Amino acid sequence: KLLQRHQLSKADVLASADGAVPEALQGGSARVHLRSTKDGKPAKTKQWIHDVARAVGSNFEVSYYYESWHGRAGSRCDFVFYGVAANATLAAFAFAAAFNRCAALAAEHTPPAGEFAQHARCGLTSARSAGAYTLAARGSYLAGLASGLRAGVRERMEHERRAAAAKIAAARAKAAAGEAWQSSSDSEGH
């Protein structure tokens, strides 16, 4: 809170200490070039991909941006993670792995036999063919996977926030009682 009040970051404080940012905290970026798992062409950006990127960025405490273009000169779909260099590199690796896994799971996902015909008869789908219905089902499946990933990251971060708040409360209680408080290991209770 003190750093925020004075509009400083941890890196600013460390840099002012001796004029250099420790190597472990130096900034950097890492680029992931996405290709379709089906035909190897550059992937087209979809919302679920951004949801996965947001989850990964939150998890590794980095930001991202994307560059995507499709034209006569060629096509490209890149996601670039930036922040602390080591975190950006890990985020890029995790993002590529998550993208590939989601794409593979979606490719295997097929609606139950007869579901399209039943939904079409009841007016529950606007798809005009079983193929279009399967494509929409896979899109929905991908959105669900990405949403679940984001929810898992939010849940983990909230758990860590509550654990840190509990440690602070315990330290304050000990200090108020005049007792010495000793920090426990971060791995305790996990």
PDB file of C-alpha atoms in Angstrom:
ATOM      1  CA  LYS A   1       0.000   0.000   0.000  1.00  0.00           C
ATOM      2  CA  LEU A   2       2.833   2.353   0.790  1.00  0.00           C
ATOM      3  CA  LEU A   3       4.389   1.749  -2.621  1.00  0.00           C
ATOM      4  CA  GLN A   4       1.046   2.366  -4.317  1.00  0.00           C
ATOM      5  CA  ARG A   5       0.476   5.566  -2.335  1.00  0.00           C
ATOM      6  CA  HIS A   6       3.783   6.927  -3.664  1.00  0.00           C
ATOM      7  CA  GLN A   7       3.283   5.425  -7.129  1.00  0.00           C
ATOM      8  CA  LEU A   8       6.314   3.170  -6.872  1.00  0.00           C
ATOM      9  CA  SER A   9       6.871  -0.450  -7.777  1.00  0.00           C
ATOM     10  CA  LYS A  10       9.139  -3.024  -6.165  1.00  0.00           C
ATOM     11  CA  ALA A  11      11.453  -2.674  -9.156  1.00  0.00           C
ATOM     12  CA  ASP A  12      11.733   1.121  -8.544  1.00  0.00           C
ATOM     13  CA  VAL A  13      12.777   0.539  -4.948  1.00  0.00           C
ATOM     14  CA  LEU A  14      15.295  -2.141  -5.862  1.00  0.00           C
ATOM     15  CA  ALA A  15      16.731  -0.023  -8.674  1.00  0.00           C
ATOM     16  CA  SER A  16      17.235   2.972  -6.417  1.00  0.00           C
ATOM     17  CA  ALA A  17      19.036   0.869  -3.804  1.00  0.00           C
ATOM     18  CA  ASP A  18      22.189   0.402  -5.878  1.00  0.00           C
ATOM     19  CA  GLY A  19      21.279   1.756  -9.272  1.00  0.00           C
ATOM     20  CA  ALA A  20      20.698  -1.635 -10.882  1.00  0.00           C
ATOM     21  CA  VAL A  21      17.756  -3.978 -11.039  1.00  0.00           C
ATOM     22  CA  PRO A  22      18.675  -7.514  -9.976  1.00  0.00           C
ATOM     23  CA  GLU A  23      18.804  -9.887 -12.915  1.00  0.00           C
ATOM     24  CA  ALA A  24      15.910 -11.924 -11.511  1.00  0.00           C
ATOM     25  CA  LEU A  25      13.635  -8.871 -11.685  1.00  0.00           C
ATOM     26  CA  GLN A  26      14.664  -7.447 -15.048  1.00  0.00           C
ATOM     27  CA  GLY A  27      11.881  -6.897 -17.507  1.00  0.00           C
ATOM     28  CA  GLY A  28      11.419  -8.868 -20.650  1.00  0.00           C
ATOM     29  CA  SER A  29       8.936 -10.436 -22.998  1.00  0.00           C
ATOM     30  CA  ALA A  30       8.218 -13.772 -24.601  1.00  0.00           C
ATOM     31  CA  ARG A  31       6.277 -14.346 -27.825  1.00  0.00           C
ATOM     32  CA  VAL A  32       4.043 -17.295 -28.690  1.00  0.00           C
ATOM     33  CA  HIS A  33       3.197 -17.789 -32.358  1.00  0.00           C
ATOM     34  CA  LEU A  34      -0.100 -19.686 -32.495  1.00  0.00           C
ATOM     35  CA  ARG A  35      -0.816 -22.104 -35.292  1.00  0.00           C
ATOM     36  CA  SER A  36      -3.851 -24.224 -35.946  1.00  0.00           C
ATOM     37  CA  THR A  37      -3.360 -27.773 -34.709  1.00  0.00           C
ATOM     38  CA  LYS A  38      -5.393 -28.937 -37.718  1.00  0.00           C
ATOM     39  CA  ASP A  39      -3.527 -27.435 -40.678  1.00  0.00           C
ATOM     40  CA  GLY A  40      -0.546 -25.551 -39.232  1.00  0.00           C
ATOM     41  CA  LYS A  41      -1.781 -22.177 -40.465  1.00  0.00           C
ATOM     42  CA  PRO A  42      -1.735 -19.207 -38.096  1.00  0.00           C
ATOM     43  CA  ALA A  43      -4.650 -19.427 -35.682  1.00  0.00           C
ATOM     44  CA  LYS A  44      -7.502 -16.942 -35.851  1.00  0.00           C
ATOM     45  CA  THR A  45      -7.976 -15.083 -32.587  1.00  0.00           C
ATOM     46  CA  LYS A  46     -11.011 -16.209 -30.609  1.00  0.00           C
ATOM     47  CA  GLN A  47     -12.342 -15.050 -27.239  1.00  0.00           C
ATOM     48  CA  TRP A  48     -11.412 -18.292 -25.505  1.00  0.00           C
ATOM     49  CA  ILE A  49      -7.765 -17.726 -26.461  1.00  0.00           C
ATOM     50  CA  HIS A  50      -7.820 -14.312 -24.785  1.00  0.00           C
ATOM     51  CA  ASP A  51      -9.440 -15.864 -21.713  1.00  0.00           C
ATOM     52  CA  VAL A  52      -6.602 -18.384 -21.481  1.00  0.00           C
ATOM     53  CA  ALA A  53      -4.040 -15.585 -21.955  1.00  0.00           C
ATOM     54  CA  ARG A  54      -5.674 -13.549 -19.165  1.00  0.00           C
ATOM     55  CA  ALA A  55      -5.636 -16.529 -16.808  1.00  0.00           C
ATOM     56  CA  VAL A  56      -1.983 -17.247 -17.559  1.00  0.00           C
ATOM     57  CA  GLY A  57      -1.056 -13.567 -17.235  1.00  0.00           C
ATOM     58  CA  SER A  58      -2.772 -13.351 -13.845  1.00  0.00           C
ATOM     59  CA  ASN A  59      -1.151 -16.549 -12.658  1.00  0.00           C
ATOM     60  CA  PHE A  60       2.382 -15.407 -13.560  1.00  0.00           C
ATOM     61  CA  GLU A  61       1.799 -11.712 -12.763  1.00  0.00           C
ATOM     62  CA  VAL A  62       2.535 -10.479 -16.285  1.00  0.00           C
ATOM     63  CA  SER A  63       0.562  -8.659 -18.961  1.00  0.00           C
ATOM     64  CA  TYR A  64       0.040  -9.610 -22.576  1.00  0.00           C
ATOM     65  CA  TYR A  65      -0.871  -8.178 -25.926  1.00  0.00           C
ATOM     66  CA  TYR A  66      -1.558  -9.850 -29.226  1.00  0.00           C
ATOM     67  CA  GLU A  67      -0.714  -9.175 -32.832  1.00  0.00           C
ATOM     68  CA  SER A  68      -2.868 -10.751 -35.468  1.00  0.00           C
ATOM     69  CA  TRP A  69      -3.126 -10.110 -39.166  1.00  0.00           C
ATOM     70  CA  HIS A  70      -4.293 -12.097 -42.144  1.00  0.00           C
ATOM     71  CA  GLY A  71      -3.661 -10.916 -45.669  1.00  0.00           C
ATOM     72  CA  ARG A  72      -2.037 -11.601 -49.017  1.00  0.00           C
ATOM     73  CA  ALA A  73       1.445 -11.096 -47.592  1.00  0.00           C
ATOM     74  CA  GLY A  74       0.833 -13.773 -44.965  1.00  0.00           C
ATOM     75  CA  SER A  75      -0.856 -14.406 -41.671  1.00  0.00           C
ATOM     76  CA  ARG A  76       0.261 -14.268 -38.100  1.00  0.00           C
ATOM     77  CA  CYS A  77      -1.258 -14.670 -34.651  1.00  0.00           C
ATOM     78  CA  ASP A  78       1.150 -13.883 -31.823  1.00  0.00           C
ATOM     79  CA  PHE A  79       0.589 -13.425 -28.102  1.00  0.00           C
ATOM     80  CA  VAL A  80       3.363 -11.568 -26.291  1.00  0.00           C
ATOM     81  CA  PHE A  81       3.719 -11.782 -22.509  1.00  0.00           C
ATOM     82  CA  TYR A  82       5.740  -9.066 -20.777  1.00  0.00           C
ATOM     83  CA  GLY A  83       6.808  -8.159 -17.267  1.00  0.00           C
ATOM     84  CA  VAL A  84       9.526  -9.757 -15.155  1.00  0.00           C
ATOM     85  CA  ALA A  85      11.498 -11.685 -17.771  1.00  0.00           C
ATOM     86  CA  ALA A  86      11.402 -15.067 -16.007  1.00  0.00           C
ATOM     87  CA  ASN A  87       7.651 -14.763 -15.387  1.00  0.00           C
ATOM     88  CA  ALA A  88       7.028 -13.762 -19.014  1.00  0.00           C
ATOM     89  CA  THR A  89       8.961 -16.802 -20.252  1.00  0.00           C
ATOM     90  CA  LEU A  90       7.027 -19.143 -17.944  1.00  0.00           C
ATOM     91  CA  ALA A  91       3.732 -17.527 -18.935  1.00  0.00           C
ATOM     92  CA  ALA A  92       4.486 -17.991 -22.633  1.00  0.00           C
ATOM     93  CA  PHE A  93       5.323 -21.669 -22.081  1.00  0.00           C
ATOM     94  CA  ALA A  94       2.181 -22.230 -19.981  1.00  0.00           C
ATOM     95  CA  PHE A  95       0.024 -20.384 -22.513  1.00  0.00           C
ATOM     96  CA  ALA A  96       1.319 -22.467 -25.420  1.00  0.00           C
ATOM     97  CA  ALA A  97       0.721 -25.665 -23.445  1.00  0.00           C
ATOM     98  CA  ALA A  98      -2.794 -24.584 -22.418  1.00  0.00           C
ATOM     99  CA  PHE A  99      -3.669 -23.524 -25.982  1.00  0.00           C
ATOM    100  CA  ASN A 100      -2.486 -26.845 -27.412  1.00  0.00           C
ATOM    101  CA  ARG A 101      -4.292 -28.868 -24.736  1.00  0.00           C
ATOM    102  CA  CYS A 102      -7.559 -26.967 -25.170  1.00  0.00           C
ATOM    103  CA  ALA A 103      -7.365 -27.318 -28.954  1.00  0.00           C
ATOM    104  CA  ALA A 104      -6.706 -31.061 -28.659  1.00  0.00           C
ATOM    105  CA  LEU A 105      -9.574 -31.576 -26.214  1.00  0.00           C
ATOM    106  CA  ALA A 106     -11.951 -29.587 -28.415  1.00  0.00           C
ATOM    107  CA  ALA A 107     -10.958 -31.588 -31.502  1.00  0.00           C
ATOM    108  CA  GLU A 108     -11.951 -34.776 -29.663  1.00  0.00           C
ATOM    109  CA  HIS A 109     -15.220 -33.302 -28.379  1.00  0.00           C
ATOM    110  CA  THR A 110     -18.307 -34.481 -30.236  1.00  0.00           C
ATOM    111  CA  PRO A 111     -21.933 -34.056 -29.184  1.00  0.00           C
ATOM    112  CA  PRO A 112     -23.801 -37.277 -28.373  1.00  0.00           C
ATOM    113  CA  ALA A 113     -25.254 -39.120 -31.369  1.00  0.00           C
ATOM    114  CA  GLY A 114     -28.712 -37.853 -32.213  1.00  0.00           C
ATOM    115  CA  GLU A 115     -28.423 -34.666 -30.159  1.00  0.00           C
ATOM    116  CA  PHE A 116     -28.407 -32.385 -33.206  1.00  0.00           C
ATOM    117  CA  ALA A 117     -31.501 -34.035 -34.698  1.00  0.00           C
ATOM    118  CA  GLN A 118     -33.347 -33.844 -31.370  1.00  0.00           C
ATOM    119  CA  HIS A 119     -32.436 -30.177 -30.823  1.00  0.00           C
ATOM    120  CA  ALA A 120     -33.329 -29.322 -34.428  1.00  0.00           C
ATOM    121  CA  ARG A 121     -36.775 -30.952 -34.067  1.00  0.00           C
ATOM    122  CA  CYS A 122     -37.437 -29.023 -30.841  1.00  0.00           C
ATOM    123  CA  GLY A 123     -36.115 -25.732 -32.229  1.00  0.00           C
ATOM    124  CA  LEU A 124     -33.283 -25.588 -29.680  1.00  0.00           C
ATOM    125  CA  THR A 125     -30.541 -24.880 -32.237  1.00  0.00           C
ATOM    126  CA  SER A 126     -30.084 -22.539 -35.145  1.00  0.00           C
ATOM    127  CA  ALA A 127     -27.412 -24.791 -36.699  1.00  0.00           C
ATOM    128  CA  ARG A 128     -28.384 -25.939 -40.193  1.00  0.00           C
ATOM    129  CA  SER A 129     -26.324 -29.136 -40.184  1.00  0.00           C
ATOM    130  CA  ALA A 130     -24.760 -31.650 -37.832  1.00  0.00           C
ATOM    131  CA  GLY A 131     -21.323 -30.312 -38.801  1.00  0.00           C
ATOM    132  CA  ALA A 132     -22.290 -26.741 -37.891  1.00  0.00           C
ATOM    133  CA  TYR A 133     -23.798 -28.021 -34.634  1.00  0.00           C
ATOM    134  CA  THR A 134     -20.561 -29.855 -33.774  1.00  0.00           C
ATOM    135  CA  LEU A 135     -18.511 -26.740 -34.582  1.00  0.00           C
ATOM    136  CA  ALA A 136     -20.710 -24.647 -32.259  1.00  0.00           C
ATOM    137  CA  ALA A 137     -20.502 -27.312 -29.539  1.00  0.00           C
ATOM    138  CA  ARG A 138     -16.701 -27.281 -29.765  1.00  0.00           C
ATOM    139  CA  GLY A 139     -16.682 -23.480 -29.511  1.00  0.00           C
ATOM    140  CA  SER A 140     -18.840 -23.674 -26.409  1.00  0.00           C
ATOM    141  CA  TYR A 141     -16.581 -26.387 -24.981  1.00  0.00           C
ATOM    142  CA  LEU A 142     -13.495 -24.199 -25.538  1.00  0.00           C
ATOM    143  CA  ALA A 143     -15.211 -21.248 -23.853  1.00  0.00           C
ATOM    144  CA  GLY A 144     -15.996 -23.487 -20.875  1.00  0.00           C
ATOM    145  CA  LEU A 145     -12.422 -24.759 -20.621  1.00  0.00           C
ATOM    146  CA  ALA A 146     -11.029 -21.215 -20.673  1.00  0.00           C
ATOM    147  CA  SER A 147     -13.618 -20.012 -18.165  1.00  0.00           C
ATOM    148  CA  GLY A 148     -12.744 -22.879 -15.833  1.00  0.00           C
ATOM    149  CA  LEU A 149      -9.051 -22.058 -16.110  1.00  0.00           C
ATOM    150  CA  ARG A 150      -9.683 -18.407 -15.233  1.00  0.00           C
ATOM    151  CA  ALA A 151     -11.888 -19.433 -12.303  1.00  0.00           C
ATOM    152  CA  GLY A 152      -9.172 -21.768 -11.013  1.00  0.00           C
ATOM    153  CA  VAL A 153      -6.564 -19.009 -11.139  1.00  0.00           C
ATOM    154  CA  ARG A 154      -8.914 -16.559  -9.381  1.00  0.00           C
ATOM    155  CA  GLU A 155      -9.651 -19.155  -6.687  1.00  0.00           C
ATOM    156  CA  ARG A 156      -5.945 -19.835  -6.106  1.00  0.00           C
ATOM    157  CA  MET A 157      -5.157 -16.124  -5.925  1.00  0.00           C
ATOM    158  CA  GLU A 158      -8.008 -15.542  -3.457  1.00  0.00           C
ATOM    159  CA  HIS A 159      -6.756 -18.440  -1.322  1.00  0.00           C
ATOM    160  CA  GLU A 160      -3.262 -16.902  -1.298  1.00  0.00           C
ATOM    161  CA  ARG A 161      -4.704 -13.477  -0.409  1.00  0.00           C
ATOM    162  CA  ARG A 162      -6.660 -14.946   2.512  1.00  0.00           C
ATOM    163  CA  ALA A 163      -3.592 -16.867   3.733  1.00  0.00           C
ATOM    164  CA  ALA A 164      -1.466 -13.696   3.625  1.00  0.00           C
ATOM    165  CA  ALA A 165      -4.180 -11.734   5.468  1.00  0.00           C
ATOM    166  CA  ALA A 166      -4.313 -14.445   8.145  1.00  0.00           C
ATOM    167  CA  LYS A 167      -0.530 -14.254   8.602  1.00  0.00           C
ATOM    168  CA  ILE A 168      -0.697 -10.472   8.946  1.00  0.00           C
ATOM    169  CA  ALA A 169      -3.549 -10.724  11.444  1.00  0.00           C
ATOM    170  CA  ALA A 170      -1.581 -13.288  13.486  1.00  0.00           C
ATOM    171  CA  ALA A 171       1.495 -11.069  13.481  1.00  0.00           C
ATOM    172  CA  ARG A 172      -0.529  -8.036  14.573  1.00  0.00           C
ATOM    173  CA  ALA A 173      -2.201 -10.024  17.353  1.00  0.00           C
ATOM    174  CA  LYS A 174       1.174 -11.237  18.628  1.00  0.00           C
ATOM    175  CA  ALA A 175       2.609  -7.716  18.415  1.00  0.00           C
ATOM    176  CA  ALA A 176      -0.379  -6.280  20.300  1.00  0.00           C
ATOM    177  CA  ALA A 177       0.118  -8.900  23.007  1.00  0.00           C
ATOM    178  CA  GLY A 178       3.825  -8.091  23.175  1.00  0.00           C
ATOM    179  CA  GLU A 179       4.843 -11.509  21.903  1.00  0.00           C
ATOM    180  CA  ALA A 180       7.434 -12.256  19.287  1.00  0.00           C
ATOM    181  CA  TRP A 181       6.036 -13.543  16.038  1.00  0.00           C
ATOM    182  CA  GLN A 182       7.980 -15.819  13.783  1.00  0.00           C
ATOM    183  CA  SER A 183       7.014 -16.215  10.148  1.00  0.00           C
ATOM    184  CA  SER A 184       6.238 -19.733   9.095  1.00  0.00           C
ATOM    185  CA  SER A 185       7.385 -21.208   5.816  1.00  0.00           C
ATOM    186  CA  ASP A 186       5.343 -20.346   2.721  1.00  0.00           C
ATOM    187  CA  SER A 187       4.881 -24.034   2.033  1.00  0.00           C
ATOM    188  CA  GLU A 188       3.095 -24.584   5.355  1.00  0.00           C
ATOM    189  CA  GLY A 189      -0.600 -25.230   5.002  1.00  0.00           C
ATOM    190  CA  HIS A 190      -0.459 -25.843   1.241  1.00  0.00           C
TER     191      HIS A 190
END
